[in-house]
Amino acid sequence: MSRRLLITGGAGFIGANFAHFWTHAKPDDRIVLLDALTYAGNYANVAALCDPGAVRFVKGDIRDFDLVCNLLRSEKLDTIVHFAAESHVDRSIVGPGEFVGTNIVGTQVLLDAARAVWLKEGVEHRFHHISTDEVYGSLAPDAAPFSESHPYDPRSPYAASKAASDHLVRAYGHTYGIQYSISNCSNNYGPYQFPEKLIPLCIVNILEGQPLPVYGDGKNIRDWLHVHDHCSAVMKIIEHSPPGETWNVGGNSERSNIDLVRALCAAVDEAFARDRSLATRFPNCPAARGASSAKLITFVKDRPGHDRRYAIDSQRMSNQLGWRAQIGLAQGLADTIAWYLDNETWWRNVMSGKYRDWITQQYGS
Ligand code: NAD
Ligand code: TYD
């Protein structure tokens, strides 16, 4: 079945990967990306799709009701894949307001636009909402991983805003008949991730010889999922899940932060041992001098309210939709390091702020 998709947050980390993934798998489907290009959004992530015109890029806010209605109508869109969000827990601790605005109000506006166009005009549709395992709160060390029926217990402003958006999506399904699906997934990593999140931050800091800040005792546990596996899960759900269903998507790869950071250090050291030209490109990296990158590890003050452990039970995805993660953590980390090595200009631009100046020139502030 061919589809016409609106991908919100399509210039962000997961949204951009999803745009590439869907276009590659289904080149005849229509795709429109809607993204406000906040600090986390990066047109360069999707330029290869949008510059030739295969995919349309619209700079705009999901809270702009008229814009969203116009796009749904003029492009005859039948599917919304809703990634747009403020996504970084540490930023939500410093300033929760933006998280309430984008994650809660933004989702409500999108749902209202879907009501106004799809329900009023009788369009067969799907609203797929991307959520997170963080809505379930923190797991004890020996507790079973989160299943879809685990009670909600969000504990950061970010998690609370995502939980509220999940409730709104279900409420619009129940009350008005919006045909929705929801996926709650674990920590993603891979290409195009903004280097404020743990894995890209560490890769870039190792290459630059900067400290690797590990919060608290480093024993907090996350369940890591390669973004390409996340994309394939979302495609499976959109294509095969009945409406009104929620799916938990995880990588089955629990690691403590300190073990993960050590694994990254070892993988970078190996890459430098294999390729001597890296020492010339990144002279500040300890591996350039034959030293261990692990010496950069620095324990720092813990994040307030830091959740101890997340882990996802994806059995329902595998039993009912035949999906399981394909990319093991060691391979995924090696591929991700290779991507950051091959895309030095991308992360230097993102980090230097040059990208923002360019976007302002292109699209205004
Ligand atoms: P990201 O921060 O990299 O990207 C978010 C994108 O949304 C950016 O391009 C940004 O410009 C855009 N955006 C923000 N506010 C907007 C607004 N008001 N209107 C339009 N666009 C706006 O985030 P990500 O890591 O790609 O996460 C995508 C989704 O996946 C989010 O909903 C997040 O909660 C969820 N999620 C992420 C992870 C993870 O590990 N990254 C894990 C589970 C769930
Ligand atoms: P993060 O990538 O911010 O994702 P989330 O908070 O959504 O899980 O962080 C992953 C884990 O790494 C989390 O336990 C916090 C920790 N962390 C650090 O120890 N140091 C850092 O500099 C960052 C950004 C995160």
Coordinates of C-alpha atoms and ligand atoms in Angstrom, one line a residue:
M1 CA 0.0 0.0 0.0
S2 CA 1.4 3.4 -0.9
R3 CA 1.4 6.1 1.7
R4 CA 1.7 9.9 2.0
L5 CA 3.7 10.7 5.1
L6 CA 4.2 13.8 7.3
I7 CA 7.3 13.2 9.3
T8 CA 7.6 15.7 12.2
G9 CA 11.0 16.4 13.6
G10 CA 12.4 15.0 10.3
A11 CA 15.6 17.0 10.5
G12 CA 16.5 15.6 14.0
F13 CA 18.4 12.5 14.8
I14 CA 15.8 9.7 14.5
G15 CA 13.4 11.6 12.2
A16 CA 16.2 12.1 9.6
N17 CA 17.3 8.5 9.8
F18 CA 13.6 7.5 9.4
A19 CA 13.3 9.7 6.3
H20 CA 16.3 8.0 4.7
F21 CA 15.1 4.6 5.7
W22 CA 11.5 5.0 4.4
T23 CA 12.6 6.7 1.1
H24 CA 15.1 3.9 0.5
A25 CA 12.5 1.2 1.2
K26 CA 9.6 2.9 -0.5
P27 CA 10.8 5.4 -3.1
D28 CA 7.4 6.0 -4.6
D29 CA 5.8 7.1 -1.3
R30 CA 5.3 10.9 -0.8
I31 CA 7.2 12.3 2.2
V32 CA 7.0 15.8 3.7
L33 CA 9.2 16.7 6.6
L34 CA 8.1 19.3 9.1
D35 CA 10.8 20.6 11.4
A36 CA 11.3 23.9 13.3
L37 CA 15.1 23.5 13.0
T38 CA 15.7 24.1 16.7
Y39 CA 19.3 23.6 17.9
A40 CA 18.8 19.9 17.5
G41 CA 17.4 20.0 13.9
N42 CA 19.8 20.0 11.1
Y43 CA 18.8 20.4 7.4
A44 CA 22.2 18.9 6.4
N45 CA 20.8 15.5 7.8
V46 CA 18.2 15.4 5.0
A47 CA 19.7 17.6 2.3
A48 CA 20.6 14.6 0.2
L49 CA 16.8 13.7 0.1
C50 CA 15.4 17.2 -0.1
D51 CA 17.8 19.1 -2.4
P52 CA 17.0 16.9 -5.4
G53 CA 13.3 17.3 -4.6
A54 CA 12.5 13.6 -3.8
V55 CA 11.3 14.7 -0.3
R56 CA 9.8 18.1 0.6
F57 CA 11.2 20.0 3.6
V58 CA 9.0 22.5 5.4
K59 CA 10.5 24.6 8.1
G60 CA 7.7 25.2 10.7
D61 CA 6.4 24.5 14.2
I62 CA 4.1 21.6 15.0
R63 CA 2.1 24.1 17.1
D64 CA 1.1 26.0 13.9
F65 CA -2.4 24.5 13.4
D66 CA -3.1 26.2 10.1
L67 CA 0.3 25.1 8.6
V68 CA -0.3 21.5 9.6
C69 CA -3.9 21.5 8.3
N70 CA -2.7 23.0 5.0
L71 CA 0.0 20.4 4.6
L72 CA -2.4 17.5 5.4
R73 CA -4.9 18.9 2.8
S74 CA -2.6 20.2 0.0
E75 CA -0.3 17.2 0.1
K76 CA -3.2 14.7 0.7
L77 CA -1.2 13.2 3.5
D78 CA -2.6 10.1 5.2
T79 CA 0.1 9.2 7.8
I80 CA 1.8 11.3 10.5
V81 CA 4.9 9.9 12.0
H82 CA 5.5 12.2 15.0
F83 CA 9.1 12.5 16.1
A84 CA 9.3 16.2 16.8
A85 CA 10.2 16.9 20.5
E86 CA 12.5 18.4 22.9
S87 CA 14.5 15.3 23.7
H88 CA 17.3 15.9 26.1
V89 CA 16.7 15.1 29.8
D90 CA 19.4 17.5 31.1
R91 CA 17.9 20.4 29.2
S92 CA 14.4 19.5 30.6
I93 CA 15.9 19.8 34.1
V94 CA 17.2 23.3 33.3
G95 CA 14.1 24.5 31.5
P96 CA 10.9 22.4 31.5
G97 CA 8.8 25.1 29.7
E98 CA 9.9 24.2 26.1
F99 CA 9.2 20.6 26.8
V100 CA 5.7 21.3 27.8
G101 CA 5.3 23.5 24.8
T102 CA 6.6 21.2 22.1
N103 CA 6.0 17.8 23.6
I104 CA 2.5 18.3 25.1
V105 CA 1.0 21.3 23.3
G106 CA 2.6 20.4 20.0
T107 CA 1.2 16.9 20.1
Q108 CA -2.2 18.2 21.0
V109 CA -2.1 20.7 18.0
L110 CA -1.1 17.9 15.6
L111 CA -3.9 15.7 16.9
D112 CA -6.4 18.6 16.5
A113 CA -5.2 19.1 12.9
A114 CA -5.7 15.4 12.3
R115 CA -9.2 15.7 13.6
A116 CA -10.0 18.8 11.6
V117 CA -8.8 17.3 8.3
W118 CA -8.8 13.5 8.5
L119 CA -11.9 13.0 10.6
K120 CA -13.9 15.8 9.1
E121 CA -13.1 14.7 5.5
G122 CA -13.3 10.9 6.2
V123 CA -9.7 10.2 5.3
E124 CA -8.3 6.7 6.1
H125 CA -5.3 7.6 8.2
R126 CA -2.7 6.6 10.8
F127 CA -1.1 8.8 13.5
H128 CA 2.0 7.1 14.8
H129 CA 3.5 8.7 17.9
I130 CA 7.1 8.1 18.9
S131 CA 7.6 7.8 22.6
T132 CA 10.2 6.6 25.1
D133 CA 10.8 4.0 27.7
E134 CA 11.4 6.9 30.2
V135 CA 7.6 7.2 30.7
Y136 CA 7.8 4.0 32.8
G137 CA 10.3 5.4 35.4
S138 CA 13.2 3.6 36.8
L139 CA 13.7 -0.2 37.2
A140 CA 15.3 -2.0 40.2
P141 CA 18.4 -4.0 39.2
D142 CA 16.5 -7.4 39.3
A143 CA 13.1 -6.2 38.0
A144 CA 11.7 -7.5 34.7
P145 CA 12.1 -5.2 31.8
F146 CA 9.2 -2.8 30.9
S147 CA 6.3 -4.4 29.0
E148 CA 3.5 -2.5 27.4
S149 CA 1.4 -2.9 30.5
H150 CA 4.0 -1.4 32.9
P151 CA 2.4 1.5 34.9
Y152 CA 3.6 5.0 33.9
D153 CA 5.9 6.7 36.4
P154 CA 7.7 9.5 34.7
R155 CA 10.4 11.1 36.8
S156 CA 12.0 13.9 34.7
P157 CA 10.3 16.9 33.1
Y158 CA 11.2 15.3 29.7
A159 CA 9.6 11.9 30.7
A160 CA 6.5 13.6 32.1
S161 CA 6.0 15.6 28.9
K162 CA 6.3 12.5 26.8
A163 CA 3.9 10.6 29.1
A164 CA 1.4 13.4 28.8
S165 CA 1.7 13.3 25.0
D166 CA 1.1 9.5 25.0
H167 CA -2.1 10.0 27.1
L168 CA -3.3 12.7 24.7
V169 CA -2.8 10.4 21.7
R170 CA -4.8 7.6 23.4
A171 CA -7.5 10.0 24.5
Y172 CA -7.9 11.3 21.0
G173 CA -8.2 7.7 19.8
H174 CA -10.8 6.9 22.4
T175 CA -12.8 10.1 22.3
Y176 CA -12.7 11.1 18.6
G177 CA -11.6 8.0 16.7
I178 CA -8.1 9.1 15.7
Q179 CA -6.5 5.9 14.3
Y180 CA -3.2 5.9 16.2
S181 CA -0.3 3.7 17.2
I182 CA 2.4 4.4 19.7
S183 CA 5.9 3.0 20.1
N184 CA 7.9 3.4 23.3
C185 CA 11.6 2.7 22.6
S186 CA 14.9 2.6 24.5
N187 CA 18.0 4.8 24.0
N188 CA 18.9 5.2 20.4
Y189 CA 22.3 5.7 18.9
G190 CA 23.8 5.9 15.4
P191 CA 24.4 8.5 12.6
Y192 CA 23.3 12.1 12.9
Q193 CA 22.9 12.1 16.7
F194 CA 23.5 15.5 18.2
P195 CA 26.7 15.4 20.3
E196 CA 25.0 16.2 23.6
K197 CA 23.8 12.7 24.1
L198 CA 26.1 10.2 25.7
I199 CA 27.4 8.2 22.8
P200 CA 28.2 10.9 20.2
L201 CA 29.4 13.2 23.0
C202 CA 31.9 10.6 24.1
I203 CA 33.0 9.8 20.5
V204 CA 33.7 13.5 19.7
N205 CA 35.4 14.1 23.1
I206 CA 37.7 11.1 22.7
L207 CA 38.8 12.3 19.3
E208 CA 39.4 15.8 20.7
G209 CA 41.1 14.5 23.8
Q210 CA 38.4 16.1 26.1
P211 CA 37.1 14.7 29.3
L212 CA 34.3 12.1 29.2
P213 CA 31.8 13.2 31.8
V214 CA 30.3 10.1 33.5
Y215 CA 27.4 11.1 35.9
G216 CA 27.5 9.8 39.5
D217 CA 29.0 6.3 39.9
G218 CA 28.4 5.4 36.2
K219 CA 26.3 2.4 37.1
N220 CA 23.1 3.6 35.7
I221 CA 21.9 1.2 33.0
R222 CA 20.4 1.9 29.6
D223 CA 19.1 -0.5 26.9
W224 CA 20.8 0.6 23.6
L225 CA 19.1 0.4 20.3
H226 CA 20.6 1.2 16.9
V227 CA 18.5 3.8 15.2
H228 CA 18.2 1.7 12.0
D229 CA 16.6 -1.0 14.1
H230 CA 14.2 1.6 15.5
C231 CA 13.3 2.7 12.0
S232 CA 12.5 -0.8 10.9
A233 CA 10.3 -1.3 14.0
V234 CA 8.3 1.9 13.3
M235 CA 7.8 0.8 9.7
K236 CA 6.6 -2.6 10.8
I237 CA 4.1 -1.0 13.2
I238 CA 2.8 1.5 10.7
E239 CA 2.3 -1.2 8.1
H240 CA 1.1 -4.1 10.3
S241 CA -0.3 -2.9 13.6
P242 CA -4.0 -2.5 14.0
P243 CA -4.9 1.0 15.2
G244 CA -5.1 1.7 19.0
E245 CA -2.0 -0.4 19.9
T246 CA 1.2 0.4 21.8
W247 CA 4.5 -1.4 21.2
N248 CA 7.7 -1.5 23.2
V249 CA 10.9 -1.4 21.1
G250 CA 14.3 -2.2 22.7
G251 CA 17.7 -3.3 21.7
N252 CA 18.1 -6.1 24.3
S253 CA 21.5 -4.5 25.0
E254 CA 21.6 -3.4 28.6
R255 CA 24.9 -1.7 29.6
S256 CA 26.0 0.4 32.6
N257 CA 27.2 3.8 31.4
I258 CA 30.7 3.2 32.6
D259 CA 30.9 -0.1 30.7
L260 CA 29.5 1.6 27.6
V261 CA 32.0 4.5 27.8
R262 CA 34.9 2.0 28.3
A263 CA 33.7 0.0 25.2
L264 CA 33.7 3.2 23.2
C265 CA 37.2 4.1 24.3
A266 CA 38.5 0.6 23.4
A267 CA 36.8 0.7 20.0
V268 CA 38.3 4.1 19.2
D269 CA 41.7 2.8 20.3
E270 CA 41.4 -0.1 18.0
A271 CA 40.4 2.1 15.1
F272 CA 43.5 4.2 15.6
A273 CA 45.7 1.1 15.8
R274 CA 44.2 -0.1 12.4
D275 CA 44.5 3.3 10.7
R276 CA 47.6 5.3 11.3
S277 CA 46.2 8.4 9.4
L278 CA 43.8 9.0 12.3
A279 CA 46.7 10.0 14.5
T280 CA 47.4 12.9 12.1
R281 CA 43.8 13.9 11.8
F282 CA 43.1 13.8 15.6
P283 CA 46.4 14.5 17.3
N284 CA 44.7 15.3 20.7
C285 CA 43.2 11.8 21.0
P286 CA 45.2 9.7 23.5
A287 CA 45.2 6.9 21.0
A288 CA 47.2 9.1 18.6
R289 CA 50.1 8.7 21.1
G290 CA 49.4 5.0 21.7
A291 CA 47.7 5.8 25.1
S292 CA 44.4 4.5 26.2
S293 CA 41.4 6.8 25.6
A294 CA 39.9 5.5 28.9
K295 CA 42.2 7.9 30.7
L296 CA 39.7 10.7 29.6
I297 CA 36.9 9.2 31.8
T298 CA 35.9 11.7 34.5
F299 CA 33.3 11.1 37.1
V300 CA 31.2 14.2 37.6
K301 CA 28.2 15.3 39.7
D302 CA 25.1 13.2 39.1
R303 CA 22.1 14.3 37.2
P304 CA 19.3 15.3 39.6
G305 CA 16.7 12.5 39.8
H306 CA 18.8 10.3 37.6
D307 CA 16.8 7.1 36.7
R308 CA 18.9 4.1 37.6
R309 CA 17.9 1.6 35.0
Y310 CA 15.8 1.3 31.8
A311 CA 15.2 -2.0 30.0
I312 CA 12.6 -2.9 27.4
D313 CA 10.8 -6.2 26.8
S314 CA 10.2 -6.3 23.1
Q315 CA 8.7 -9.8 23.0
R316 CA 5.3 -8.5 21.8
M317 CA 7.1 -6.9 18.8
S318 CA 8.8 -10.2 18.0
N319 CA 5.8 -12.5 18.7
Q320 CA 3.1 -10.5 16.9
L321 CA 5.0 -8.4 14.3
G322 CA 8.0 -10.6 13.7
W323 CA 10.4 -7.7 14.5
R324 CA 13.6 -8.0 16.4
A325 CA 16.7 -5.8 16.6
Q326 CA 19.4 -6.9 14.1
I327 CA 22.4 -4.8 15.1
G328 CA 24.4 -6.0 18.1
L329 CA 25.9 -3.3 20.3
A330 CA 29.6 -4.0 19.5
Q331 CA 28.9 -3.8 15.7
G332 CA 26.6 -0.8 16.2
L333 CA 29.2 1.1 18.2
A334 CA 31.9 0.3 15.7
D335 CA 29.7 1.5 12.8
T336 CA 28.7 4.7 14.7
I337 CA 32.4 5.5 15.4
A338 CA 33.2 5.0 11.7
W339 CA 30.3 7.3 10.8
Y340 CA 31.6 10.1 13.1
L341 CA 35.1 9.6 11.7
D342 CA 33.8 9.9 8.1
N343 CA 31.6 12.9 8.9
E344 CA 33.9 15.1 10.8
T345 CA 32.6 18.2 9.0
W346 CA 29.1 17.4 10.1
W347 CA 29.9 17.3 13.8
R348 CA 32.3 20.2 13.7
N349 CA 29.6 22.4 12.0
V350 CA 27.0 21.3 14.5
M351 CA 29.2 22.0 17.4
S352 CA 30.7 25.3 16.2
G353 CA 27.4 27.0 15.6
K354 CA 28.3 27.6 11.9
Y355 CA 25.3 25.5 11.0
R356 CA 22.9 27.8 12.8
D357 CA 24.3 30.8 11.0
W358 CA 23.8 29.0 7.7
I359 CA 20.2 28.1 8.6
T360 CA 19.5 31.7 9.5
Q361 CA 20.8 32.8 6.1
Q362 CA 18.7 30.1 4.4
Y363 CA 15.4 30.4 6.3
G364 CA 15.6 33.5 8.5
S365 CA 15.7 33.2 12.3
Ligands
NAD1 P1 16.2 15.3 18.4 O1 16.3 16.3 19.5 O2 17.5 14.9 17.7 O3 15.3 15.9 17.2 C1 14.1 16.5 17.5 C2 13.7 17.3 16.2 O4 12.4 17.9 16.4 C3 14.7 18.4 15.8 O5 14.9 18.3 14.4 C4 13.9 19.7 16.1 O6 14.3 20.7 15.3 C5 12.5 19.2 16.0 N1 11.6 20.1 16.7 C6 11.7 20.4 18.0 N2 10.6 21.2 18.4 C7 9.8 21.3 17.3 C8 8.6 22.0 17.1 N3 8.0 22.7 18.0 N4 8.1 21.9 15.8 C9 8.7 21.2 14.8 N5 9.9 20.6 15.0 C10 10.4 20.6 16.2 O7 15.4 14.1 18.9 P2 15.5 12.5 18.6 O8 16.6 11.9 19.4 O9 15.6 12.4 17.1 O10 14.1 12.0 19.1 C11 13.0 11.9 18.2 C12 11.8 11.4 19.0 O11 12.1 10.1 19.6 C13 11.4 12.2 20.2 O12 10.0 12.3 20.3 C14 12.0 11.5 21.4 O13 11.2 11.7 22.6 C15 11.9 10.1 20.9 N6 12.8 9.1 21.5 C16 14.2 9.4 21.4 C17 15.1 8.5 21.9 C18 16.6 8.7 21.8 O14 17.4 7.9 22.4 N7 17.0 9.7 21.1 C19 14.7 7.3 22.6 C20 13.3 7.1 22.7 C21 12.4 8.0 22.2
TYD2 P1 21.4 10.5 27.5 O1 22.2 10.1 26.3 O2 21.3 11.9 27.9 O3 20.0 9.7 27.4 P2 18.9 9.5 28.6 O4 19.1 10.4 29.7 O5 17.7 9.9 27.8 O6 18.9 8.1 28.9 O7 22.2 9.7 28.7 C1 22.3 8.3 28.7 C2 22.9 8.0 30.1 O8 24.2 8.5 30.2 C3 22.1 8.5 31.2 O9 22.2 7.6 32.3 C4 22.9 9.8 31.6 C5 24.3 9.4 31.3 N1 25.2 10.5 30.8 C6 26.4 10.7 31.4 O10 26.8 9.9 32.3 N2 27.2 11.7 31.0 C7 26.8 12.6 30.0 O11 27.6 13.6 29.7 C8 25.5 12.4 29.4 C9 25.0 13.3 28.4 C10 24.7 11.3 29.9

